[in-house]
Coordinates of C-alpha atoms in Angstrom, one line a residue:
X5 CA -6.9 21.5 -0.7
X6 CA -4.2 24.4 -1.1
X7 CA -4.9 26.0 2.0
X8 CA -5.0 22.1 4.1
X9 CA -1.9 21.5 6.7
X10 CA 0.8 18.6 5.5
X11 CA 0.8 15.6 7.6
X12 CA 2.9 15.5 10.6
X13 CA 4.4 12.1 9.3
X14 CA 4.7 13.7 5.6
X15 CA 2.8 14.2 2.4
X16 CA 4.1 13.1 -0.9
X17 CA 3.5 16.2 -3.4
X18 CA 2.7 15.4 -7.3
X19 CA 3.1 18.6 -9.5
X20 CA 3.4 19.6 -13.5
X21 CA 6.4 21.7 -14.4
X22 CA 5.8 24.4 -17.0
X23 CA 6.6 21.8 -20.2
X24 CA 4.5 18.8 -18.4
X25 CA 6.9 17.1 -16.9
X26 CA 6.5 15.5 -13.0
X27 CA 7.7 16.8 -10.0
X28 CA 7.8 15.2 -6.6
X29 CA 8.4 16.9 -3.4
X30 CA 7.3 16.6 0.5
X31 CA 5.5 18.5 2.8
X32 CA 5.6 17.7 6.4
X33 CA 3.3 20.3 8.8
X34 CA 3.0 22.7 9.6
X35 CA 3.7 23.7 5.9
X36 CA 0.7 24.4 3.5
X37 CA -0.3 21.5 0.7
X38 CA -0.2 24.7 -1.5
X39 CA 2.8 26.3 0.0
X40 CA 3.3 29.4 2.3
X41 CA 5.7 29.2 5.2
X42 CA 9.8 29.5 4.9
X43 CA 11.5 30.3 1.3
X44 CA 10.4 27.3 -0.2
X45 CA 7.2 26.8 0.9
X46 CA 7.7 24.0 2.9
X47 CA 8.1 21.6 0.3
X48 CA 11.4 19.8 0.3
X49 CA 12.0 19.2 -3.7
X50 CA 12.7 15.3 -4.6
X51 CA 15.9 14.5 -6.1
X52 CA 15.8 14.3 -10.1
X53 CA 14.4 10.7 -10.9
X54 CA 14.3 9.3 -7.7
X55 CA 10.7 9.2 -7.0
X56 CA 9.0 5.4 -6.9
X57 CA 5.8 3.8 -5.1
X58 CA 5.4 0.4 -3.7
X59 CA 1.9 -0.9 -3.2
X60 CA 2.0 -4.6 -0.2
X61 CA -1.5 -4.5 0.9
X62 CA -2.1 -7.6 3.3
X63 CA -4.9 -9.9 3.1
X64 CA -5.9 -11.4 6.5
X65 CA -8.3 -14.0 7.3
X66 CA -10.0 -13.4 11.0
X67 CA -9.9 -15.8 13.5
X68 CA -8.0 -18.8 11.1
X69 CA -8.9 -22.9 11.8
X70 CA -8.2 -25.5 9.8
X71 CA -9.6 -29.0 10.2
X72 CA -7.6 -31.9 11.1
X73 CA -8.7 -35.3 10.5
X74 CA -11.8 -34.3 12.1
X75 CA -10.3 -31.8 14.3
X76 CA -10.8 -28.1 14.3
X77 CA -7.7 -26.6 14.9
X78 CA -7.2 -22.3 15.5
X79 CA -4.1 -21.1 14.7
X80 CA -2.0 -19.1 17.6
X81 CA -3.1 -15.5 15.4
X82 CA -6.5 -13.9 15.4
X83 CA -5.3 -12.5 12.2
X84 CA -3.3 -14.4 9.2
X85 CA -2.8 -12.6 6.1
X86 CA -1.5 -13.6 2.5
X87 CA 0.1 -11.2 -0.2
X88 CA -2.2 -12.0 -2.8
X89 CA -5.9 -12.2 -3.5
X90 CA -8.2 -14.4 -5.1
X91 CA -11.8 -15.0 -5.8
X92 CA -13.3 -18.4 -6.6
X93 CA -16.8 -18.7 -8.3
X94 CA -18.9 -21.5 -6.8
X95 CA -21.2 -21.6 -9.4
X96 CA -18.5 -22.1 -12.0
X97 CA -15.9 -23.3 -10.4
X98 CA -13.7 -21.2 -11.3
X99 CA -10.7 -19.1 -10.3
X100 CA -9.4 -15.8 -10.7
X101 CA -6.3 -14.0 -8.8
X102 CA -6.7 -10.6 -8.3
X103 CA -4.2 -8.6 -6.6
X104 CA -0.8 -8.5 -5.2
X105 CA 2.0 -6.7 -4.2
X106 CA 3.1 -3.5 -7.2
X107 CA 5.6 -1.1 -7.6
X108 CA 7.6 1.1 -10.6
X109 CA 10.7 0.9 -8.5
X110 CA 13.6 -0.4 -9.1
X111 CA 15.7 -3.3 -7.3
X112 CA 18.6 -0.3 -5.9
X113 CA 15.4 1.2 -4.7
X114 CA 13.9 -1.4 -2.8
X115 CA 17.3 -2.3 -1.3
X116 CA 17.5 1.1 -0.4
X117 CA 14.0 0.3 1.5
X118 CA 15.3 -2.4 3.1
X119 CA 18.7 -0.8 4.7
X120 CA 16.5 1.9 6.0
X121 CA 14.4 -0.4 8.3
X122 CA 11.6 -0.6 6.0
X123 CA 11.9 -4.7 5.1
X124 CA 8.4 -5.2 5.6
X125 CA 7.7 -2.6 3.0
X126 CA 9.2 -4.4 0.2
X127 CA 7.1 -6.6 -1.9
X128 CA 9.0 -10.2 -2.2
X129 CA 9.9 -11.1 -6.0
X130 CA 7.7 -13.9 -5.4
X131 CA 5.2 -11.6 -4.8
X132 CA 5.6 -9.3 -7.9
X133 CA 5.4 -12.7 -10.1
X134 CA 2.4 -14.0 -8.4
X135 CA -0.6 -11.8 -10.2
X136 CA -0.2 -10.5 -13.7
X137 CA -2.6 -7.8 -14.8
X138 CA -5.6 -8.7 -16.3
X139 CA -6.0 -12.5 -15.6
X140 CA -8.4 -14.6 -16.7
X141 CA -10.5 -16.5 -14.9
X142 CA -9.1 -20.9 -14.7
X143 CA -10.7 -24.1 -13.5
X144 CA -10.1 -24.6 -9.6
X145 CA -8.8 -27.7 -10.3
X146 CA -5.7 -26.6 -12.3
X147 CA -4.9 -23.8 -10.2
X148 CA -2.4 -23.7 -7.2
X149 CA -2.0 -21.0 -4.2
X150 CA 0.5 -18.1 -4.7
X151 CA 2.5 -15.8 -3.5
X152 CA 5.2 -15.3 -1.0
X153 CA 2.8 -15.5 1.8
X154 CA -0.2 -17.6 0.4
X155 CA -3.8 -16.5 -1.2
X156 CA -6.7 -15.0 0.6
X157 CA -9.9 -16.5 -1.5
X158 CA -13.0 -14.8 -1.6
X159 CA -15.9 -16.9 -2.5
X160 CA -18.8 -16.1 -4.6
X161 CA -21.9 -17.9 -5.0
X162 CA -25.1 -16.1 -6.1
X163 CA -27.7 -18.4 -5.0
X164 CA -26.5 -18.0 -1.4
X165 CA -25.6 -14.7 -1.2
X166 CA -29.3 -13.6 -2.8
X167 CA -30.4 -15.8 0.8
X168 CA -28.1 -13.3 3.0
X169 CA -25.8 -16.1 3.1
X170 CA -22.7 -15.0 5.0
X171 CA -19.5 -14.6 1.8
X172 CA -17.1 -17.5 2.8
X173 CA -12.9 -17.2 2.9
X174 CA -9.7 -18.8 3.3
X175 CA -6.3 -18.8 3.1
X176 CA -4.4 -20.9 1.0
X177 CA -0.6 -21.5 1.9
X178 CA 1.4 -21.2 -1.4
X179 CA 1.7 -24.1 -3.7
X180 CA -0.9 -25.7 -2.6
X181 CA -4.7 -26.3 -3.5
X182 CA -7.2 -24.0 -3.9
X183 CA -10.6 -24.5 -2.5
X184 CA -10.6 -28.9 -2.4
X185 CA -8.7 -31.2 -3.3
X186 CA -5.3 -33.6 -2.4
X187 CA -3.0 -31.4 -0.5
X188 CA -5.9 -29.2 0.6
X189 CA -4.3 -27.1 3.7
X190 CA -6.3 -24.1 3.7
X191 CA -7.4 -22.1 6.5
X192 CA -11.3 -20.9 7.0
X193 CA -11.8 -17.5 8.3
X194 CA -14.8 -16.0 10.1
X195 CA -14.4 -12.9 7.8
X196 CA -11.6 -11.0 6.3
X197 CA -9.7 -7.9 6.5
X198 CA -7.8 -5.9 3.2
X199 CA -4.8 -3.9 4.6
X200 CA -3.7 -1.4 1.9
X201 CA -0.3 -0.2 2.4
X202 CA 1.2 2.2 -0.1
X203 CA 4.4 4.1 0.3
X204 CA 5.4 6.8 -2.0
X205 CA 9.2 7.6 -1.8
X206 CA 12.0 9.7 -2.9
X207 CA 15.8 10.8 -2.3
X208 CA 16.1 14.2 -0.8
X209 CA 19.7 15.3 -1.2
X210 CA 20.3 11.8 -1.2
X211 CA 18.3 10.9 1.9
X212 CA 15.4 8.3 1.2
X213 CA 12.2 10.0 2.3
X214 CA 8.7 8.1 1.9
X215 CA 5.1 9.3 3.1
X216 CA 1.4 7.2 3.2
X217 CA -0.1 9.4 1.3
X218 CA 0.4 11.1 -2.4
X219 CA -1.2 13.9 -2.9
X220 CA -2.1 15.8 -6.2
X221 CA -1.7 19.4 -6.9
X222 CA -1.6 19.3 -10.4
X223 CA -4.6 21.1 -10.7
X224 CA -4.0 23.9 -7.7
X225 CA -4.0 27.6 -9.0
X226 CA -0.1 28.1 -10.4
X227 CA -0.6 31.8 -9.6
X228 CA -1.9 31.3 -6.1
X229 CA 0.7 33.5 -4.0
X230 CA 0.3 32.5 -0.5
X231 CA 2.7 35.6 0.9
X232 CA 0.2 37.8 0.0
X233 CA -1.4 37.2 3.2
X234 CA -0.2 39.4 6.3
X235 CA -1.1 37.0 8.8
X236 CA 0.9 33.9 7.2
X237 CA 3.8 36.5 6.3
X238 CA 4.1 37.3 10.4
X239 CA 3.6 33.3 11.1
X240 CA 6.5 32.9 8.4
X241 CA 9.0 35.0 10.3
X242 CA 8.2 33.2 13.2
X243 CA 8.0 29.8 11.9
X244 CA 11.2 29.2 9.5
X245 CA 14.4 28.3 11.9
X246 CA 11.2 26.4 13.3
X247 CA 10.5 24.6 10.4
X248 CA 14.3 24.2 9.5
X249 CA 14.8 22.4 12.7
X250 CA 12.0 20.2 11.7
X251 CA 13.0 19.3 8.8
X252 CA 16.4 18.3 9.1
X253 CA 15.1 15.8 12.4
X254 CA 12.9 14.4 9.3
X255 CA 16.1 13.9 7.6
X256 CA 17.7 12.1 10.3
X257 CA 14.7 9.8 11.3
X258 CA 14.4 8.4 7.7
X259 CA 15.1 5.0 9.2
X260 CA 11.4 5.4 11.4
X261 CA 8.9 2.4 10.3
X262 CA 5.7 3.4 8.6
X263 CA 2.7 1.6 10.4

């Protein structure tokens, strides 16, 4: 993994310090995961304390109907998707929420998120209330949707699904009924779809940066000297005013969306 390229779009670096402690840093290619080209390495060293995650996976329901007085009626979408996630037992009747949107940052952090073009990024506080950890599971009939943008509801049912019975889904607008019921508004869904979005960010010099993907390097060889190499010592000559340039565009285009 040492010796792998940093993503173009940037790689979120996790790392022990000599007494335990965590460092953060990013790496952006052509830079080594392990370290290599320019005097750093590559790595662009996070600002003391700045480093936070935010977690807003989406949960869609494909091809969304819901029936009106008879009437089957498809939504404008091919794709709706709620910020939380629930499964109901059929057998049981019961109800259990499972996920929603997470993060260790705090509220100057997600603002900071939010002035750099990255709204959609930042779970709701609706959202961060909706699912506590470890829930129990509740009778359908005392529970209501949550969320800031409704419940996606897996259904389980083990006589059916032992018959290859295709798993059944909706979505449930917030604040209202689960399942069945008065005030039942829920939209069925052919099948559904789990969009994990994670964003792992820091301040660099004071400049938010955030990547997709964290990766681990706790565990890479602390003695591994990369410079020892002739080859990568040439391609570091070559490539640092490169690299410079590089990163400081990074810099600048800290406002760019992550898909």
């Amino acid at each position: 993994q040492e010796h792998s390229t940093c993503s173009p779009d940037g790689n979120m670096l996790w790392s022990k310090g000599s007494d335990g402690s965590d460092h953060f840093s990013m790496c952006y290619a052509p830079a080594l995961v392990g370290g290599g080209f320019g005097p750093s390495g590559g790595h662009l060293q996070c600002d003391a304390g700045s480093y936070f995650f935010t977690e807003s996976p989406k949960f869609c329901c494909t091809n969304p109907r819901v029936d009106i007085n008879g009437t089957t009626v498809f939504a404008k979408k091919k794709e709706l998707c709620g910020d939380t996630l629930a499964n109901f037992n059929e057998d049981s009747q019961q109800i259990k929420f499972l996920r929603g949107p997470q993060a260790n940052a705090r509220q100057e952090d997600l603002d900071d998120l939010a002035a750099a073009g990255r709204g959609d990024t930042v779970p709701s506080v609706v959202g961060f209330k909706a699912v506590k950890k470890d829930e129990d599971w509740q009778r359908v009939n005392q529970a209501v949707c949550r969320g800031d943008r409704g419940t996606l509801i897996t259904w389980t049912n083990t006589g059916k699904e032992s018959d290859g019975h295709k798993a059944h889904a909706e979505l449930c607008p917030t604040g209202t009924v689960p399942v069945q019921g008065r005030g039942y508004m829920s939209f069925q869904c052919d099948g559904h779809v789990i969009k994990e979005r994670r964003y792992y960010c820091c301040k660099i010099n004071g400049q938010l940066q955030c990547a997709s993907q964290l990766v681990d390097t706790t565990a890479m060889d602390p003695n591994c000297n990369c410079h020892q190499n002739n080859v990568l010592g040439v391609a570091q000559d070559l490539m640092v005013p490169w690299l410079s340039l590089l990163m400081l565009r990074r810099r600048k285009s800290s406002a760019a969306e992550f898909l």
